[in-house]
Amino acid sequence: ASLSASFVEILNPAEGVELLEGASASMVNCRVSNSKSSLIAAAQSAELTAAGCEFAEADGALVSLDGASATLVRCTLANNYLFSLPSAPALEGAPASFEAFGSDAPSSSSTPSAGLRISTNDADSDAPSPTVMPLHCPGIMS
């Protein structure tokens, strides 16, 4: 199953967007916000590609990757959930692969100016070890 969405706002979802095993989603300039659970939950072997999207305000994780792959380009993750203290980090899980870029595409010739660290809380899990991924944010950090 696949989902393709452009310029869509999903506001106040009860459960957020759930990508089951093997599903894929491509989101462009979408906004998902204000959920009592996670906004995006992607299971084993699911693929999430998002460009110019905003994921904001949730009691659970904004984006939860449980063995899924994700590529985020110029996306915003912000959590100022008003109704309770968020029960999970903005980005959680053990992704199969994860890339995040502040520009339209990664450039092999550019030096990354910031990084994103992905880790798990379970020291005994078979998840890949934490890695630092480049975030290309021109003009923000030197």
PDB file of C-alpha atoms in Angstrom:
ATOM      1  CA  ALA A   1       0.000   0.000   0.000  1.00  0.00           C
ATOM      2  CA  SER A   2       1.197   3.498  -0.698  1.00  0.00           C
ATOM      3  CA  LEU A   3       0.140   7.036   0.148  1.00  0.00           C
ATOM      4  CA  SER A   4       0.960  10.103  -1.902  1.00  0.00           C
ATOM      5  CA  ALA A   5      -0.086  13.482  -0.511  1.00  0.00           C
ATOM      6  CA  SER A   6       0.696  17.058  -1.544  1.00  0.00           C
ATOM      7  CA  PHE A   7      -0.452  20.215   0.245  1.00  0.00           C
ATOM      8  CA  VAL A   8      -2.577  18.258   2.739  1.00  0.00           C
ATOM      9  CA  GLU A   9      -3.228  19.204   6.362  1.00  0.00           C
ATOM     10  CA  ILE A  10      -4.129  16.460   8.821  1.00  0.00           C
ATOM     11  CA  LEU A  11      -5.300  18.220  11.971  1.00  0.00           C
ATOM     12  CA  ASN A  12      -6.326  16.565  15.258  1.00  0.00           C
ATOM     13  CA  PRO A  13      -6.017  12.923  14.155  1.00  0.00           C
ATOM     14  CA  ALA A  14      -6.936  10.420  16.857  1.00  0.00           C
ATOM     15  CA  GLU A  15      -4.154   8.021  15.842  1.00  0.00           C
ATOM     16  CA  GLY A  16      -2.019   9.911  13.334  1.00  0.00           C
ATOM     17  CA  VAL A  17      -0.703   8.302  10.132  1.00  0.00           C
ATOM     18  CA  GLU A  18       0.300   4.655  10.474  1.00  0.00           C
ATOM     19  CA  LEU A  19       2.451   2.954   7.844  1.00  0.00           C
ATOM     20  CA  LEU A  20       2.154  -0.792   8.223  1.00  0.00           C
ATOM     21  CA  GLU A  21       4.904  -3.233   7.258  1.00  0.00           C
ATOM     22  CA  GLY A  22       5.984  -2.705   3.651  1.00  0.00           C
ATOM     23  CA  ALA A  23       3.826   0.403   3.108  1.00  0.00           C
ATOM     24  CA  SER A  24       5.211   3.644   1.694  1.00  0.00           C
ATOM     25  CA  ALA A  25       4.268   7.302   1.953  1.00  0.00           C
ATOM     26  CA  SER A  26       5.399  10.298  -0.044  1.00  0.00           C
ATOM     27  CA  MET A  27       4.407  13.636   1.468  1.00  0.00           C
ATOM     28  CA  VAL A  28       5.100  17.059  -0.046  1.00  0.00           C
ATOM     29  CA  ASN A  29       4.291  20.313   1.766  1.00  0.00           C
ATOM     30  CA  CYS A  30       1.962  18.572   4.216  1.00  0.00           C
ATOM     31  CA  ARG A  31       1.206  19.346   7.831  1.00  0.00           C
ATOM     32  CA  VAL A  32       0.286  16.737  10.447  1.00  0.00           C
ATOM     33  CA  SER A  33      -0.458  18.138  13.881  1.00  0.00           C
ATOM     34  CA  ASN A  34      -2.120  17.844  17.266  1.00  0.00           C
ATOM     35  CA  SER A  35      -2.552  14.144  18.031  1.00  0.00           C
ATOM     36  CA  LYS A  36      -2.952  12.325  21.330  1.00  0.00           C
ATOM     37  CA  SER A  37      -0.702   9.586  19.915  1.00  0.00           C
ATOM     38  CA  SER A  38       2.214   9.645  17.438  1.00  0.00           C
ATOM     39  CA  LEU A  39       1.811  11.710  14.272  1.00  0.00           C
ATOM     40  CA  ILE A  40       3.657   9.315  11.960  1.00  0.00           C
ATOM     41  CA  ALA A  41       4.246   5.690  12.979  1.00  0.00           C
ATOM     42  CA  ALA A  42       6.140   3.584  10.459  1.00  0.00           C
ATOM     43  CA  ALA A  43       6.603  -0.164  10.965  1.00  0.00           C
ATOM     44  CA  GLN A  44       9.258  -2.610   9.751  1.00  0.00           C
ATOM     45  CA  SER A  45      10.230  -2.148   6.077  1.00  0.00           C
ATOM     46  CA  ALA A  46       7.894   0.849   5.604  1.00  0.00           C
ATOM     47  CA  GLU A  47       9.287   3.854   3.711  1.00  0.00           C
ATOM     48  CA  LEU A  48       8.562   7.510   4.502  1.00  0.00           C
ATOM     49  CA  THR A  49       9.663  10.328   2.198  1.00  0.00           C
ATOM     50  CA  ALA A  50       8.694  13.856   3.212  1.00  0.00           C
ATOM     51  CA  ALA A  51       9.660  17.217   1.721  1.00  0.00           C
ATOM     52  CA  GLY A  52       8.707  20.595   3.154  1.00  0.00           C
ATOM     53  CA  CYS A  53       6.443  19.003   5.768  1.00  0.00           C
ATOM     54  CA  GLU A  54       5.632  20.019   9.324  1.00  0.00           C
ATOM     55  CA  PHE A  55       5.083  17.456  12.059  1.00  0.00           C
ATOM     56  CA  ALA A  56       4.011  19.232  15.241  1.00  0.00           C
ATOM     57  CA  GLU A  57       2.187  18.835  18.549  1.00  0.00           C
ATOM     58  CA  ALA A  58       1.673  15.284  19.784  1.00  0.00           C
ATOM     59  CA  ASP A  59       1.516  13.426  23.077  1.00  0.00           C
ATOM     60  CA  GLY A  60       3.527  10.581  21.517  1.00  0.00           C
ATOM     61  CA  ALA A  61       6.462  10.756  19.118  1.00  0.00           C
ATOM     62  CA  LEU A  62       6.156  13.136  16.198  1.00  0.00           C
ATOM     63  CA  VAL A  63       7.818  10.537  13.959  1.00  0.00           C
ATOM     64  CA  SER A  64       8.271   6.946  15.142  1.00  0.00           C
ATOM     65  CA  LEU A  65      10.402   4.620  12.995  1.00  0.00           C
ATOM     66  CA  ASP A  66      10.407   0.962  13.994  1.00  0.00           C
ATOM     67  CA  GLY A  67      12.679  -0.609  11.390  1.00  0.00           C
ATOM     68  CA  ALA A  68      11.370   1.764   8.708  1.00  0.00           C
ATOM     69  CA  SER A  69      13.347   3.949   6.307  1.00  0.00           C
ATOM     70  CA  ALA A  70      12.840   7.699   6.215  1.00  0.00           C
ATOM     71  CA  THR A  71      14.095  10.649   4.191  1.00  0.00           C
ATOM     72  CA  LEU A  72      13.137  14.131   5.397  1.00  0.00           C
ATOM     73  CA  VAL A  73      13.995  17.179   3.285  1.00  0.00           C
ATOM     74  CA  ARG A  74      13.311  20.657   4.708  1.00  0.00           C
ATOM     75  CA  CYS A  75      10.892  19.302   7.291  1.00  0.00           C
ATOM     76  CA  THR A  76      10.051  20.755  10.695  1.00  0.00           C
ATOM     77  CA  LEU A  77       9.560  18.691  13.841  1.00  0.00           C
ATOM     78  CA  ALA A  78       8.291  20.780  16.772  1.00  0.00           C
ATOM     79  CA  ASN A  79       6.483  19.688  19.898  1.00  0.00           C
ATOM     80  CA  ASN A  80       4.758  22.148  22.195  1.00  0.00           C
ATOM     81  CA  TYR A  81       1.841  19.843  22.986  1.00  0.00           C
ATOM     82  CA  LEU A  82      -0.419  21.781  25.372  1.00  0.00           C
ATOM     83  CA  PHE A  83      -2.567  19.072  26.924  1.00  0.00           C
ATOM     84  CA  SER A  84       0.105  16.965  28.640  1.00  0.00           C
ATOM     85  CA  LEU A  85       3.834  16.467  28.850  1.00  0.00           C
ATOM     86  CA  PRO A  86       4.817  14.539  25.673  1.00  0.00           C
ATOM     87  CA  SER A  87       5.346  10.860  26.454  1.00  0.00           C
ATOM     88  CA  ALA A  88       7.988  10.255  23.760  1.00  0.00           C
ATOM     89  CA  PRO A  89      10.809  12.109  21.998  1.00  0.00           C
ATOM     90  CA  ALA A  90      10.078  13.980  18.775  1.00  0.00           C
ATOM     91  CA  LEU A  91      11.884  11.312  16.742  1.00  0.00           C
ATOM     92  CA  GLU A  92      12.060   7.810  18.160  1.00  0.00           C
ATOM     93  CA  GLY A  93      12.724   4.227  17.234  1.00  0.00           C
ATOM     94  CA  ALA A  94      15.335   2.171  15.467  1.00  0.00           C
ATOM     95  CA  PRO A  95      15.171   3.166  11.805  1.00  0.00           C
ATOM     96  CA  ALA A  96      16.539   0.906   9.082  1.00  0.00           C
ATOM     97  CA  SER A  97      17.888   4.091   7.469  1.00  0.00           C
ATOM     98  CA  PHE A  98      17.377   7.774   8.066  1.00  0.00           C
ATOM     99  CA  GLU A  99      18.410  10.881   6.163  1.00  0.00           C
ATOM    100  CA  ALA A 100      17.530  14.474   6.951  1.00  0.00           C
ATOM    101  CA  PHE A 101      18.541  17.474   4.907  1.00  0.00           C
ATOM    102  CA  GLY A 102      17.932  21.195   5.311  1.00  0.00           C
ATOM    103  CA  SER A 103      18.343  21.794   1.587  1.00  0.00           C
ATOM    104  CA  ASP A 104      16.694  20.240  -1.454  1.00  0.00           C
ATOM    105  CA  ALA A 105      19.243  17.483  -1.821  1.00  0.00           C
ATOM    106  CA  PRO A 106      22.440  16.258  -0.191  1.00  0.00           C
ATOM    107  CA  SER A 107      25.654  17.357  -1.810  1.00  0.00           C
ATOM    108  CA  SER A 108      28.712  15.165  -1.641  1.00  0.00           C
ATOM    109  CA  SER A 109      30.981  18.184  -2.120  1.00  0.00           C
ATOM    110  CA  SER A 110      29.532  20.237   0.740  1.00  0.00           C
ATOM    111  CA  THR A 111      30.634  19.959   4.333  1.00  0.00           C
ATOM    112  CA  PRO A 112      27.741  19.272   6.670  1.00  0.00           C
ATOM    113  CA  SER A 113      27.213  22.112   9.107  1.00  0.00           C
ATOM    114  CA  ALA A 114      25.099  20.175  11.602  1.00  0.00           C
ATOM    115  CA  GLY A 115      24.253  16.578  12.406  1.00  0.00           C
ATOM    116  CA  LEU A 116      21.440  14.443  13.691  1.00  0.00           C
ATOM    117  CA  ARG A 117      22.054  11.578  16.066  1.00  0.00           C
ATOM    118  CA  ILE A 118      19.763   8.555  16.021  1.00  0.00           C
ATOM    119  CA  SER A 119      19.856   6.213  18.996  1.00  0.00           C
ATOM    120  CA  THR A 120      17.770   3.645  20.829  1.00  0.00           C
ATOM    121  CA  ASN A 121      17.147   3.217  24.539  1.00  0.00           C
ATOM    122  CA  ASP A 122      17.393  -0.569  24.414  1.00  0.00           C
ATOM    123  CA  ALA A 123      21.037  -1.599  24.757  1.00  0.00           C
ATOM    124  CA  ASP A 124      20.146  -5.244  24.086  1.00  0.00           C
ATOM    125  CA  SER A 125      18.269  -4.637  20.832  1.00  0.00           C
ATOM    126  CA  ASP A 126      19.488  -5.736  17.421  1.00  0.00           C
ATOM    127  CA  ALA A 127      19.029  -2.201  16.126  1.00  0.00           C
ATOM    128  CA  PRO A 128      21.896  -0.557  14.266  1.00  0.00           C
ATOM    129  CA  SER A 129      24.292   1.415  16.422  1.00  0.00           C
ATOM    130  CA  PRO A 130      23.741   5.181  16.618  1.00  0.00           C
ATOM    131  CA  THR A 131      25.140   7.199  13.748  1.00  0.00           C
ATOM    132  CA  VAL A 132      25.483  10.874  12.959  1.00  0.00           C
ATOM    133  CA  MET A 133      23.749  11.967   9.774  1.00  0.00           C
ATOM    134  CA  PRO A 134      24.582  15.274   8.059  1.00  0.00           C
ATOM    135  CA  LEU A 135      22.066  18.090   8.009  1.00  0.00           C
ATOM    136  CA  HIS A 136      22.926  20.678   5.406  1.00  0.00           C
ATOM    137  CA  CYS A 137      21.792  23.986   6.858  1.00  0.00           C
ATOM    138  CA  PRO A 138      23.438  26.792   4.862  1.00  0.00           C
ATOM    139  CA  GLY A 139      23.561  30.120   6.624  1.00  0.00           C
ATOM    140  CA  ILE A 140      22.364  28.747   9.949  1.00  0.00           C
ATOM    141  CA  MET A 141      25.565  27.306  11.372  1.00  0.00           C
ATOM    142  CA  SER A 142      29.140  27.659  10.273  1.00  0.00           C
TER     143      SER A 142
END
